PDB file of C-alpha atoms in Angstrom:
ATOM      1  CA  UNK A 623      18.168   9.941  -2.700  1.00  0.00           C
ATOM      2  CA  UNK A 624      15.295  11.624  -0.883  1.00  0.00           C
ATOM      3  CA  UNK A 625      13.871   8.270   0.174  1.00  0.00           C
ATOM      4  CA  UNK A 626      12.987   6.961   3.644  1.00  0.00           C
ATOM      5  CA  UNK A 627      15.145   4.010   4.418  1.00  0.00           C
ATOM      6  CA  UNK A 628      13.441   0.620   4.571  1.00  0.00           C
ATOM      7  CA  UNK A 629      13.621  -1.208   7.940  1.00  0.00           C
ATOM      8  CA  UNK A 630      10.971  -3.962   7.283  1.00  0.00           C
ATOM      9  CA  UNK A 631       8.298  -2.062   9.260  1.00  0.00           C
ATOM     10  CA  UNK A 632       6.779  -0.585   6.106  1.00  0.00           C
ATOM     11  CA  UNK A 633       5.470  -1.961   2.814  1.00  0.00           C
ATOM     12  CA  UNK A 634       8.356  -3.570   0.861  1.00  0.00           C
ATOM     13  CA  UNK A 635       6.532  -3.171  -2.485  1.00  0.00           C
ATOM     14  CA  UNK A 636       5.986   0.507  -1.902  1.00  0.00           C
ATOM     15  CA  UNK A 637       9.666   0.849  -1.020  1.00  0.00           C
ATOM     16  CA  UNK A 638      10.755  -0.908  -4.220  1.00  0.00           C
ATOM     17  CA  UNK A 639       8.354   1.284  -6.222  1.00  0.00           C
ATOM     18  CA  UNK A 640       9.693   4.457  -4.616  1.00  0.00           C
ATOM     19  CA  UNK A 641      13.274   3.387  -5.105  1.00  0.00           C
ATOM     20  CA  UNK A 642      12.883   2.446  -8.816  1.00  0.00           C
ATOM     21  CA  UNK A 643      11.008   5.690  -9.427  1.00  0.00           C
ATOM     22  CA  UNK A 644      13.812   7.767  -7.927  1.00  0.00           C
ATOM     23  CA  UNK A 645      16.554   5.944  -9.764  1.00  0.00           C
ATOM     24  CA  UNK A 646      14.698   5.860 -13.015  1.00  0.00           C
ATOM     25  CA  UNK A 647      17.474   8.009 -14.500  1.00  0.00           C
ATOM     26  CA  UNK A 648      19.717   4.903 -14.268  1.00  0.00           C
ATOM     27  CA  UNK A 649      17.084   2.456 -15.508  1.00  0.00           C
ATOM     28  CA  UNK A 650      19.325   1.116 -18.244  1.00  0.00           C
ATOM     29  CA  UNK A 651      22.184   0.885 -15.761  1.00  0.00           C
ATOM     30  CA  UNK A 652      21.357  -2.241 -13.791  1.00  0.00           C
ATOM     31  CA  UNK A 653      24.638  -2.241 -11.947  1.00  0.00           C
ATOM     32  CA  UNK A 654      24.160   1.319 -10.708  1.00  0.00           C
ATOM     33  CA  UNK A 655      20.693   0.388  -9.405  1.00  0.00           C
ATOM     34  CA  UNK A 656      22.166  -2.569  -7.536  1.00  0.00           C
ATOM     35  CA  UNK A 657      24.884  -0.413  -6.027  1.00  0.00           C
ATOM     36  CA  UNK A 658      22.554   2.427  -5.023  1.00  0.00           C
ATOM     37  CA  UNK A 659      19.832   0.185  -3.525  1.00  0.00           C
ATOM     38  CA  UNK A 660      21.566  -0.483  -0.211  1.00  0.00           C
ATOM     39  CA  UNK A 661      21.643   3.237   0.416  1.00  0.00           C
ATOM     40  CA  UNK A 662      17.905   3.016   0.831  1.00  0.00           C
ATOM     41  CA  UNK A 663      18.037   0.339   3.570  1.00  0.00           C
ATOM     42  CA  UNK A 664      18.651   0.435   7.281  1.00  0.00           C
ATOM     43  CA  UNK A 665      18.599  -1.871  10.244  1.00  0.00           C
ATOM     44  CA  UNK A 666      18.023  -5.570   9.620  1.00  0.00           C
ATOM     45  CA  UNK A 667      17.325  -5.028   5.915  1.00  0.00           C
ATOM     46  CA  UNK A 668      20.719  -3.389   5.421  1.00  0.00           C
ATOM     47  CA  UNK A 669      22.322  -6.225   7.446  1.00  0.00           C
ATOM     48  CA  UNK A 670      20.554  -8.721   5.159  1.00  0.00           C
ATOM     49  CA  UNK A 671      21.939  -6.997   2.097  1.00  0.00           C
ATOM     50  CA  UNK A 672      25.503  -6.830   3.398  1.00  0.00           C
ATOM     51  CA  UNK A 673      25.407 -10.565   4.071  1.00  0.00           C
ATOM     52  CA  UNK A 674      24.445 -11.561   0.579  1.00  0.00           C
ATOM     53  CA  UNK A 675      27.141 -13.857  -0.914  1.00  0.00           C
ATOM     54  CA  UNK A 676      29.539 -12.100  -3.252  1.00  0.00           C
ATOM     55  CA  UNK A 677      28.480 -12.162  -6.859  1.00  0.00           C
ATOM     56  CA  UNK A 678      25.070 -13.679  -5.965  1.00  0.00           C
ATOM     57  CA  UNK A 679      23.140 -10.819  -7.574  1.00  0.00           C
ATOM     58  CA  UNK A 680      23.333 -10.652 -11.391  1.00  0.00           C
ATOM     59  CA  UNK A 681      20.653  -7.943 -11.951  1.00  0.00           C
ATOM     60  CA  UNK A 682      18.386  -5.569 -10.136  1.00  0.00           C
ATOM     61  CA  UNK A 683      15.454  -7.841 -10.960  1.00  0.00           C
ATOM     62  CA  UNK A 684      17.229 -10.640  -9.059  1.00  0.00           C
ATOM     63  CA  UNK A 685      17.951  -8.307  -6.175  1.00  0.00           C
ATOM     64  CA  UNK A 686      14.346  -7.061  -6.046  1.00  0.00           C
ATOM     65  CA  UNK A 687      13.009 -10.658  -6.124  1.00  0.00           C
ATOM     66  CA  UNK A 688      15.306 -11.823  -3.314  1.00  0.00           C
ATOM     67  CA  UNK A 689      14.476  -8.765  -1.286  1.00  0.00           C
ATOM     68  CA  UNK A 690      10.769  -9.323  -1.789  1.00  0.00           C
ATOM     69  CA  UNK A 691      10.986 -13.001  -0.827  1.00  0.00           C
ATOM     70  CA  UNK A 692      13.109 -12.355   2.266  1.00  0.00           C
ATOM     71  CA  UNK A 693      10.923  -9.581   3.611  1.00  0.00           C
ATOM     72  CA  UNK A 694       7.592 -11.073   2.426  1.00  0.00           C
ATOM     73  CA  UNK A 695       6.317 -11.162   6.026  1.00  0.00           C
ATOM     74  CA  UNK A 696       6.658  -7.385   6.156  1.00  0.00           C
ATOM     75  CA  UNK A 697       3.957  -6.942   3.476  1.00  0.00           C
ATOM     76  CA  UNK A 698       0.862  -5.290   4.821  1.00  0.00           C
ATOM     77  CA  UNK A 699      -2.340  -7.261   4.792  1.00  0.00           C
ATOM     78  CA  UNK A 700      -4.200  -6.502   1.590  1.00  0.00           C
ATOM     79  CA  UNK A 701      -7.709  -5.271   2.169  1.00  0.00           C
ATOM     80  CA  UNK A 702     -10.656  -6.426   0.001  1.00  0.00           C
ATOM     81  CA  UNK A 703     -14.150  -5.156  -0.418  1.00  0.00           C
ATOM     82  CA  UNK A 704     -15.234  -7.611   2.309  1.00  0.00           C
ATOM     83  CA  UNK A 705     -13.501  -5.297   4.761  1.00  0.00           C
ATOM     84  CA  UNK A 706     -16.321  -2.810   4.144  1.00  0.00           C
ATOM     85  CA  UNK A 707     -18.745  -5.259   5.732  1.00  0.00           C
ATOM     86  CA  UNK A 708     -17.278  -4.374   9.122  1.00  0.00           C
ATOM     87  CA  UNK A 709     -17.445  -0.589   8.943  1.00  0.00           C
ATOM     88  CA  UNK A 710     -20.523   1.211  10.220  1.00  0.00           C
ATOM     89  CA  UNK A 711     -21.231   4.728  11.306  1.00  0.00           C
ATOM     90  CA  UNK A 712     -21.191   4.743  15.067  1.00  0.00           C
ATOM     91  CA  UNK A 713     -24.199   5.960  17.040  1.00  0.00           C
ATOM     92  CA  UNK A 714     -22.697   9.349  17.960  1.00  0.00           C
ATOM     93  CA  UNK A 715     -20.202   9.574  15.109  1.00  0.00           C
ATOM     94  CA  UNK A 716     -20.546  12.719  13.061  1.00  0.00           C
ATOM     95  CA  UNK A 717     -21.199  12.141   9.375  1.00  0.00           C
ATOM     96  CA  UNK A 718     -18.014  13.928   8.353  1.00  0.00           C
ATOM     97  CA  UNK A 719     -15.855  11.699  10.648  1.00  0.00           C
ATOM     98  CA  UNK A 720     -17.522   8.595   9.308  1.00  0.00           C
ATOM     99  CA  UNK A 721     -17.088   9.726   5.667  1.00  0.00           C
ATOM    100  CA  UNK A 722     -13.368  10.367   6.249  1.00  0.00           C
ATOM    101  CA  UNK A 723     -12.963   6.929   7.892  1.00  0.00           C
ATOM    102  CA  UNK A 724     -14.926   5.213   5.085  1.00  0.00           C
ATOM    103  CA  UNK A 725     -13.000   7.121   2.425  1.00  0.00           C
ATOM    104  CA  UNK A 726      -9.619   6.091   3.881  1.00  0.00           C
ATOM    105  CA  UNK A 727     -10.745   2.487   3.977  1.00  0.00           C
ATOM    106  CA  UNK A 728     -11.915   2.543   0.392  1.00  0.00           C
ATOM    107  CA  UNK A 729      -8.587   4.045  -0.782  1.00  0.00           C
ATOM    108  CA  UNK A 730      -6.753   1.164   0.884  1.00  0.00           C
ATOM    109  CA  UNK A 731      -8.691  -1.372  -1.211  1.00  0.00           C
ATOM    110  CA  UNK A 732      -7.063  -2.048  -4.541  1.00  0.00           C
ATOM    111  CA  UNK A 733      -9.392  -2.137  -7.616  1.00  0.00           C
ATOM    112  CA  UNK A 734     -12.545  -1.459  -5.553  1.00  0.00           C
ATOM    113  CA  UNK A 735     -15.577  -1.334  -7.790  1.00  0.00           C
ATOM    114  CA  UNK A 736     -17.421   2.007  -7.164  1.00  0.00           C
ATOM    115  CA  UNK A 737     -20.792   0.244  -7.190  1.00  0.00           C
ATOM    116  CA  UNK A 738     -19.639  -2.040  -4.388  1.00  0.00           C
ATOM    117  CA  UNK A 739     -18.286   0.917  -2.427  1.00  0.00           C
ATOM    118  CA  UNK A 740     -21.648   2.729  -2.838  1.00  0.00           C
ATOM    119  CA  UNK A 741     -23.572  -0.333  -1.738  1.00  0.00           C
ATOM    120  CA  UNK A 742     -21.496  -0.671   1.408  1.00  0.00           C
ATOM    121  CA  UNK A 743     -21.756   3.084   2.066  1.00  0.00           C
ATOM    122  CA  UNK A 744     -25.525   2.976   1.942  1.00  0.00           C
ATOM    123  CA  UNK A 745     -25.684   0.027   4.355  1.00  0.00           C
ATOM    124  CA  UNK A 746     -23.013   1.488   6.709  1.00  0.00           C
ATOM    125  CA  UNK A 747     -24.715   4.894   7.265  1.00  0.00           C
ATOM    126  CA  UNK A 748     -27.193   5.555  10.054  1.00  0.00           C
ATOM    127  CA  UNK A 749     -30.680   6.280   8.722  1.00  0.00           C
ATOM    128  CA  UNK A 750     -31.273   9.914   7.875  1.00  0.00           C
ATOM    129  CA  UNK A 751     -31.617  12.498   5.080  1.00  0.00           C
ATOM    130  CA  UNK A 752     -28.097  11.948   3.775  1.00  0.00           C
ATOM    131  CA  UNK A 753     -28.489   8.228   3.335  1.00  0.00           C
ATOM    132  CA  UNK A 754     -31.782   8.798   1.561  1.00  0.00           C
ATOM    133  CA  UNK A 755     -30.070  11.149  -0.929  1.00  0.00           C
ATOM    134  CA  UNK A 756     -27.215   8.651  -1.474  1.00  0.00           C
ATOM    135  CA  UNK A 757     -29.731   5.820  -2.052  1.00  0.00           C
ATOM    136  CA  UNK A 758     -31.646   7.818  -4.614  1.00  0.00           C
ATOM    137  CA  UNK A 759     -28.560   8.898  -6.487  1.00  0.00           C
ATOM    138  CA  UNK A 760     -27.037   5.406  -6.495  1.00  0.00           C
ATOM    139  CA  UNK A 761     -30.131   4.086  -8.326  1.00  0.00           C
ATOM    140  CA  UNK A 762     -29.881   6.689 -11.115  1.00  0.00           C
TER     141      UNK A 762
END
């Protein structure tokens, strides 16, 4: 597998998604998925897996659930649209740099309504010609 090994410092859901995507060839082979999964682990997560009681996993769904529960504290904090209330273009920040920062933030927010993003963008920008254009276009 060309998969970075999980060591509980990254998003466990993303790891499970990446793993299941890569072993999709074996989707109907639950036992194979269970046997291949530990090859995607390292460090404490691998130690956790090797200490599971014998015959305690009856399916990949069970393994994924137990993995998710055990490493739940490793989940990244989910951002919401309220996060955008705290982002503003700094006094000397170039527009391009701010737009990159704002864009990255909006991509990290799941199911963000474009109208809400546009509202926050217009309030976060320093006054100037660009914000005037954005405001006019957002009202069309």
